PDB file of C-alpha atoms in Angstrom:
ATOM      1  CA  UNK J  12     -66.895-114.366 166.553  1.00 84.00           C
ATOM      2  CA  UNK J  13     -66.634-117.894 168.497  1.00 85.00           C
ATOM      3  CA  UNK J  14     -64.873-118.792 171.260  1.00 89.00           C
ATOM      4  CA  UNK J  15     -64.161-122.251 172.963  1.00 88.00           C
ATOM      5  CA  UNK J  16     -64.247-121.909 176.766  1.00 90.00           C
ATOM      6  CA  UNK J  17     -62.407-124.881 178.876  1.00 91.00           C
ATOM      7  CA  UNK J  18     -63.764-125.438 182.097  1.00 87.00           C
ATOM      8  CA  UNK J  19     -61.006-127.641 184.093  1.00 87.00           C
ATOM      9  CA  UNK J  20     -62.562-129.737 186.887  1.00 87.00           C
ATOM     10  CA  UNK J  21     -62.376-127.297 189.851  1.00 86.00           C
ATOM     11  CA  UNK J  22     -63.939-124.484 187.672  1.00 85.00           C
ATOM     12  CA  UNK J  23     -67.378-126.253 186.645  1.00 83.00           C
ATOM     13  CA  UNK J  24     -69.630-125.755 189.968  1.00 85.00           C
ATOM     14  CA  UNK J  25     -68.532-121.918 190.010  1.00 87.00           C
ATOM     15  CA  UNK J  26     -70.958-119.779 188.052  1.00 91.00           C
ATOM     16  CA  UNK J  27     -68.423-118.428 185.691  1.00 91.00           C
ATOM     17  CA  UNK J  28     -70.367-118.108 182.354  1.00 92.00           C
ATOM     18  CA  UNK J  29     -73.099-115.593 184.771  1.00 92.00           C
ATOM     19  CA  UNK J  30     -70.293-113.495 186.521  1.00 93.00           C
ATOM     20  CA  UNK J  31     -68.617-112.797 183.083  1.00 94.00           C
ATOM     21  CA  UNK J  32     -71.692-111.717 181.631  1.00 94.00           C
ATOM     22  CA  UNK J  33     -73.101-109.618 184.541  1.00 94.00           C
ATOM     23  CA  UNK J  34     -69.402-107.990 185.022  1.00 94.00           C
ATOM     24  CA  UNK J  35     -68.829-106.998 181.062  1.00 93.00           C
ATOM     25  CA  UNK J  36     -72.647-106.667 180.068  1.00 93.00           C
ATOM     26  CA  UNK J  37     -71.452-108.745 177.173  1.00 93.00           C
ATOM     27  CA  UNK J  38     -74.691-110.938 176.218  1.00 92.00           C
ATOM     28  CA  UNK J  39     -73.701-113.974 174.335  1.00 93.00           C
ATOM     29  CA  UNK J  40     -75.264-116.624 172.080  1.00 91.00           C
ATOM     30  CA  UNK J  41     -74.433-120.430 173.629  1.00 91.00           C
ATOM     31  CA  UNK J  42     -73.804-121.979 170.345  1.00 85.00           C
ATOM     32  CA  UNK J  43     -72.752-125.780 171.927  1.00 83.00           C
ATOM     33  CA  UNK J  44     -71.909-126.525 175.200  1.00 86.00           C
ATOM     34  CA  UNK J  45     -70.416-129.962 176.940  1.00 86.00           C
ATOM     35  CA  UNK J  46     -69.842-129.958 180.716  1.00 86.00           C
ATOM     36  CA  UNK J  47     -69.973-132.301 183.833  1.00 87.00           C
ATOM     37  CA  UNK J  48     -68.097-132.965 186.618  1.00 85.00           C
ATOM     38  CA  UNK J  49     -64.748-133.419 184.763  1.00 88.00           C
ATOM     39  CA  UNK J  50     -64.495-129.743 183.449  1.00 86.00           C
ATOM     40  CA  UNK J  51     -66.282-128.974 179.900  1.00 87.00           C
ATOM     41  CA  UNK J  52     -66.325-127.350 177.267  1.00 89.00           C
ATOM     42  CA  UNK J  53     -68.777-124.404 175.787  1.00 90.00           C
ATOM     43  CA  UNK J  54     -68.930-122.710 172.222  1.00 88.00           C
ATOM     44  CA  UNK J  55     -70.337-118.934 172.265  1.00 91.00           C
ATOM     45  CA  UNK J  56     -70.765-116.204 169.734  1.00 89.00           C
ATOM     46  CA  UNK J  57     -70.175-112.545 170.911  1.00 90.00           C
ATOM     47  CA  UNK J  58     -70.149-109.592 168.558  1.00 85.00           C
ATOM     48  CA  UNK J  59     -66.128-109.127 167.092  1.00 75.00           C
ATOM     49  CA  UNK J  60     -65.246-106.251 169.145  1.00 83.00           C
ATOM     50  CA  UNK J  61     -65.769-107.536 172.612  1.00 84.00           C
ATOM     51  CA  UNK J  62     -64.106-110.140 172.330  1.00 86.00           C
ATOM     52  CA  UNK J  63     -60.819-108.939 174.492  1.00 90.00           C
ATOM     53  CA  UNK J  64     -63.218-108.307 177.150  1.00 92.00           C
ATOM     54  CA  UNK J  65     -64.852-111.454 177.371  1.00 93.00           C
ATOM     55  CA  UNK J  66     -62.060-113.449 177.174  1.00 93.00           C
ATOM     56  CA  UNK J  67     -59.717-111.244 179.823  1.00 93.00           C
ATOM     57  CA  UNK J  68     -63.054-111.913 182.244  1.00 94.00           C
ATOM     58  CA  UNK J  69     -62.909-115.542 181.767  1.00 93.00           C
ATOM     59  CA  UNK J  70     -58.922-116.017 181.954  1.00 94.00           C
ATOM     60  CA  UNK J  71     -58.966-113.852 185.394  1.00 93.00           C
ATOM     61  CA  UNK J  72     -61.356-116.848 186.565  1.00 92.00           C
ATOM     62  CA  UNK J  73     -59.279-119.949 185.438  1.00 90.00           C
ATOM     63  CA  UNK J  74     -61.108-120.533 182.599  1.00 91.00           C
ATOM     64  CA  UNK J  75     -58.712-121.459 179.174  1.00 92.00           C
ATOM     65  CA  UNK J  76     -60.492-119.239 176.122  1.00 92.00           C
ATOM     66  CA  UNK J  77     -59.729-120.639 172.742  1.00 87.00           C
ATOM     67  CA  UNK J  78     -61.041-118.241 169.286  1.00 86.00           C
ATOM     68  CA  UNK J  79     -62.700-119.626 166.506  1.00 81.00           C
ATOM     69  CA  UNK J  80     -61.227-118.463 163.899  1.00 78.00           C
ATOM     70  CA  UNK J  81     -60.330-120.870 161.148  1.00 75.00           C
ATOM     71  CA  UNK J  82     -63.071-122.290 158.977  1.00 77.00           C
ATOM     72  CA  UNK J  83     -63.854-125.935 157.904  1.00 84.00           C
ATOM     73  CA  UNK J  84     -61.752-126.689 154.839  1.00 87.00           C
ATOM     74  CA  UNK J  85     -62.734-129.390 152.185  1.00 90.00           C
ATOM     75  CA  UNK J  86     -59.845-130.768 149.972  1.00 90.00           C
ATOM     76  CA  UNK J  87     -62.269-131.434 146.845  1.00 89.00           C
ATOM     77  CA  UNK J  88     -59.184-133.725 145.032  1.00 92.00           C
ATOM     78  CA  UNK J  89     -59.723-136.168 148.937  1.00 92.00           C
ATOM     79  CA  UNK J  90     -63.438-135.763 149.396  1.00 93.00           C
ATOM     80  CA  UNK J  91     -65.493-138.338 147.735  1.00 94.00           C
ATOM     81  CA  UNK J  92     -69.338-136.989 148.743  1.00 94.00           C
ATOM     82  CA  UNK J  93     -69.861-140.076 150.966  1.00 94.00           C
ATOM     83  CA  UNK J  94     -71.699-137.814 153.946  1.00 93.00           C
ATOM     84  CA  UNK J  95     -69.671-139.375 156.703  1.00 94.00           C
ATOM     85  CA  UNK J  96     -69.359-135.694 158.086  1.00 94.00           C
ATOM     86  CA  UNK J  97     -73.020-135.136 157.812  1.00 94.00           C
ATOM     87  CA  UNK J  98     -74.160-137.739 160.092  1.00 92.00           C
ATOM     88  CA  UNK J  99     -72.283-136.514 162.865  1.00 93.00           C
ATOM     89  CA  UNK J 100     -72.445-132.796 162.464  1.00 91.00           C
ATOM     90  CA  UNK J 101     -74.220-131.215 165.188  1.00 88.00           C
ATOM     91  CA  UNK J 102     -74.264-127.840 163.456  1.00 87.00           C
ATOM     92  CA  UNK J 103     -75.641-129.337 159.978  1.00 92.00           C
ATOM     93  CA  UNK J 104     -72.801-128.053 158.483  1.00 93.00           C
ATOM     94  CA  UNK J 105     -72.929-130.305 155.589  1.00 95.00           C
ATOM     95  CA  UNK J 106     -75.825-132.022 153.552  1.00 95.00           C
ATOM     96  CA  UNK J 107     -76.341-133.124 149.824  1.00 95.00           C
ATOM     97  CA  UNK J 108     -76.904-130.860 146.724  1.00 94.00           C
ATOM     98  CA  UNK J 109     -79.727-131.640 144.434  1.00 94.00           C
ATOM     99  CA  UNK J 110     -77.271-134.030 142.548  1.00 94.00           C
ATOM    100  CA  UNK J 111     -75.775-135.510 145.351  1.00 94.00           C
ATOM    101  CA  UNK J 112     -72.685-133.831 145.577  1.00 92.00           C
ATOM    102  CA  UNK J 113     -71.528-132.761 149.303  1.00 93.00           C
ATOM    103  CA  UNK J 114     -72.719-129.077 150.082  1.00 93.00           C
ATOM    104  CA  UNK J 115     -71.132-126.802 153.231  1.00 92.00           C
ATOM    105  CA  UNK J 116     -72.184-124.014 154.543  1.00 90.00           C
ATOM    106  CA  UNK J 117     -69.287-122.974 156.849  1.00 83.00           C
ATOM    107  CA  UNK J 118     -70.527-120.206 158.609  1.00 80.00           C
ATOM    108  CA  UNK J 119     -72.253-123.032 161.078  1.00 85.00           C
ATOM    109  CA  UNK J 120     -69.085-124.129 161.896  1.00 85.00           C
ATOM    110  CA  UNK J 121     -68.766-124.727 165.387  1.00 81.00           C
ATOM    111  CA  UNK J 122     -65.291-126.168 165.097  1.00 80.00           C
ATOM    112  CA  UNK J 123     -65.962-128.735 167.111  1.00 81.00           C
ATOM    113  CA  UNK J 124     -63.822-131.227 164.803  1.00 83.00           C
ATOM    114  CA  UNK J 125     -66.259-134.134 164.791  1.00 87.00           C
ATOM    115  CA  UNK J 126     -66.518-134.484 160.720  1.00 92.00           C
ATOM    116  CA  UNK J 127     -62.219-134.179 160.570  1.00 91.00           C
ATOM    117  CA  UNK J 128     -62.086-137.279 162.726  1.00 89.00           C
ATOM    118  CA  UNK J 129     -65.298-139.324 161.052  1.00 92.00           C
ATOM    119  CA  UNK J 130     -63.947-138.516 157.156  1.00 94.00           C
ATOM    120  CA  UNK J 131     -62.524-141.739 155.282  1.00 94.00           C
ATOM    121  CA  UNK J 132     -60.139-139.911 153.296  1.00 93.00           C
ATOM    122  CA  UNK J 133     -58.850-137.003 155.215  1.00 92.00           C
ATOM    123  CA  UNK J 134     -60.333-134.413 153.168  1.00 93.00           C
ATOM    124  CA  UNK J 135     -61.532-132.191 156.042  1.00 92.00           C
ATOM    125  CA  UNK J 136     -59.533-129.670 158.317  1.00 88.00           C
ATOM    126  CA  UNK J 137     -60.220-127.215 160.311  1.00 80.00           C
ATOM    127  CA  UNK J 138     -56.643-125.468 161.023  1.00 67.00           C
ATOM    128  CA  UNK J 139     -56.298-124.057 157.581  1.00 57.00           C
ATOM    129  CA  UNK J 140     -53.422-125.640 156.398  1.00 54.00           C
ATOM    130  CA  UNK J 141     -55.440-127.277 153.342  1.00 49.00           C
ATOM    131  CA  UNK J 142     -57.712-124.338 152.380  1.00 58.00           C
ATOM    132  CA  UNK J 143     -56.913-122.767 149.084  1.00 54.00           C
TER     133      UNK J 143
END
């Protein structure tokens, strides 16, 4: 299961992501992570059922926690294989079948939203309004 965690400004010099895991002896995967001065933004993984745990420990410390848990949605009729999405997928979500058609694998999905804002035709979501 991922989770977004939003640092705001006056959170990011505590050691938040350390005191959650040493208080819930949670251990989590850091799947992408974003944060300076300004507040920030991390992506982790933690096995399904602790996840009411972790994310009580974080909100008690200031910290916003968002779940994952809508996948990347193609509209096939929209897309038209051009790979926009792949060049800026940090996850390498997306690549190129043997005949150049657009392949996903979803379960890399770090909903970060990068390929939703990059594709030409609006044929990617990732609220789940356009999956079948």
């Amino acid at each position: 299961m991922k989770l977004k965690i939003s640092f705001p400004e006056e959170r990011v010099k505590s050691p938040i992501l350390s005191e959650v895991i040493i208080k819930t002896g949670i251990l989590v995967s850091i799947v992408s992570s974003h944060v300076d001065s300004k507040g920030g933004e991390i992506i982790i993984e933690v096995i399904d059922k602790s996840y009411e745990a972790i994310k009580d420990e974080f909100e008690s410390r200031g910290v916003a926690v968002q779940l994952l848990d809508t996948l990347i949605c193609r509209d096939e009729k929209e897309c038209v294989d051009c790979g926009a999405c792949i060049s800026v997928c940090p996850s390498k979500v997306f690549g190129y079948a043997e005949d150049w058609s657009l392949t996903m694998d979803t379960q890399k999905c770090i909903r970060c939203g990068l390929c939703v804002g990059m594709c030409p035709h609006q044929a990617l979501s990732i609220d789940g309004t356009d999956c079948e």
